[in-house]
């Protein structure tokens, strides 16, 4: 079988790595890929959002399955375009991907299906938005409706700050993406990420993961795409997982199927564990990154039957067998420490040399996934992005996985990078 992985981040490197281990797979292609993915299979330098070029590539390669990693191509309809040409695709349609690409759409669906989430209002009129703000209490949560590269959510402590933010967003701060906004109630609690593989009807729940969004230790500093992750997250108890399934995932999947937009792919449910139970912070239409890295590393079995069945249907009947093939019950605790370029998430220089990846990969249970990397003209590996490496390890328990991931970080020689030293602290506190 030939599988094309679309994307170029740590998430896609982890997917390509896991897929390449399947006995069902002869070849993994990547578009556009990165230097780490290049070691797994041929990479094709095509922009995933260029639907014409992507269709040409897929017609040329004729893969048995296309796995779409990032949200941007899903939001412009790449899955629909490829399905219309008869290809099997892991990833939701443009319509279903609005769960991520429009916060207002997603909030309206949650209301319709009675799924617990923060109270909210959606606005395309500045005066009405400002009036609504006055009815809310601090802190104020203000969200751009559209995709804003993970920067579209702002939490303001005072009414004045909130008014300024609403005005900035609605007058073009994120262009079209913030012409409409959502203002919502602040939810107090601990966050976790739930990943559900689905063909629109059946569902397989992966172990809950936890991300670390802030740049620095102790959850300080600016928000980032994610500085590290671990799974399973002990805060999501089996009882809580049952509630999440019954109150959130099942009504969303059945409601969307009834409303003629069945969700196929991975549904990422960002939850807040509040005093009143789990509530949805957001949905995403893809795997989280770095969460995907810990999930792929921790699954001992074959992920391909699951990905394929999500694309073609049949999960209701097949889910037990497919979960067993994935080795879901034997999931190994795993952790990822992200190494980012000094300066990230603000501006940062490109081109610094990274050494020691082979040495890190040679350590037991360690795998380094690449994200913002490139090769220079001498063949050296250089940093070309904000988040650059995801040093990932498994262990017999979380503590061992975390220790081993840091052992990997220690042998990487990259003076221009930084990382958090406290990945997994919540889980270690809870178990210790
Ligand atoms: P989102 O992009 O919607 O996940 O928002 C980014 C982050 O903002 C979340 O991971 C939360 O930490 C925080 N956040 C979003 N909405 C709320 C809310 N209603 N209450 C508290 N925190 C929130
Ligand atoms: N790690 C958070 C995200 O992928 O959105």
CSV table of N, CA and C and ligand atoms in Angstrom, one decimal, residues 11 211 213 225-226 268 282 284 286-291 387, ligand 2:
chain,number,residue,atom,x,y,z
A,11,UNK,N,4.0,16.8,13.9
A,11,UNK,CA,2.9,15.9,13.8
A,11,UNK,C,3.0,15.0,12.6
A,211,UNK,N,-1.1,19.1,26.7
A,211,UNK,CA,-0.1,20.0,26.0
A,211,UNK,C,0.4,21.0,27.0
A,213,UNK,N,1.1,24.9,26.7
A,213,UNK,CA,1.0,25.9,25.7
A,213,UNK,C,1.9,27.1,25.9
A,225,UNK,N,2.4,27.3,20.0
A,225,UNK,CA,1.6,26.1,19.5
A,225,UNK,C,1.7,24.9,20.4
A,226,UNK,N,2.6,24.9,21.4
A,226,UNK,CA,2.7,23.8,22.3
A,226,UNK,C,4.2,23.4,22.5
A,268,UNK,N,-10.4,16.5,17.4
A,268,UNK,CA,-9.6,16.9,18.6
A,268,UNK,C,-10.5,17.7,19.5
A,282,UNK,N,-12.6,24.0,22.7
A,282,UNK,CA,-12.5,24.1,21.3
A,282,UNK,C,-12.5,22.8,20.6
A,284,UNK,N,-10.8,20.9,17.2
A,284,UNK,CA,-9.9,21.0,16.0
A,284,UNK,C,-10.1,19.9,15.1
A,286,UNK,N,-8.0,18.0,13.4
A,286,UNK,CA,-6.8,17.4,13.1
A,286,UNK,C,-6.1,17.0,14.4
A,287,UNK,N,-5.0,16.2,14.3
A,287,UNK,CA,-4.3,15.9,15.5
A,287,UNK,C,-3.6,17.2,16.1
A,288,UNK,N,-3.5,17.3,17.4
A,288,UNK,CA,-2.7,18.3,18.0
A,288,UNK,C,-1.2,18.1,17.7
A,289,UNK,N,-0.4,19.1,17.8
A,289,UNK,CA,1.0,19.0,17.6
A,289,UNK,C,1.6,19.8,18.8
A,290,UNK,N,2.3,19.2,19.8
A,290,UNK,CA,2.9,17.9,19.8
A,290,UNK,C,2.2,16.7,20.2
A,291,UNK,N,0.9,16.8,20.6
A,291,UNK,CA,0.2,15.7,21.1
A,291,UNK,C,0.3,14.5,20.2
A,387,UNK,N,9.1,26.2,16.3
A,387,UNK,CA,9.3,24.9,16.9
A,387,UNK,C,10.0,24.0,16.0
B,2,LIG,N1,-0.9,21.6,20.5
B,2,LIG,C1,-2.1,22.3,20.3
B,2,LIG,C2,-2.6,22.3,18.9
B,2,LIG,O1,-2.1,21.5,18.1
B,2,LIG,O2,-3.5,23.0,18.6
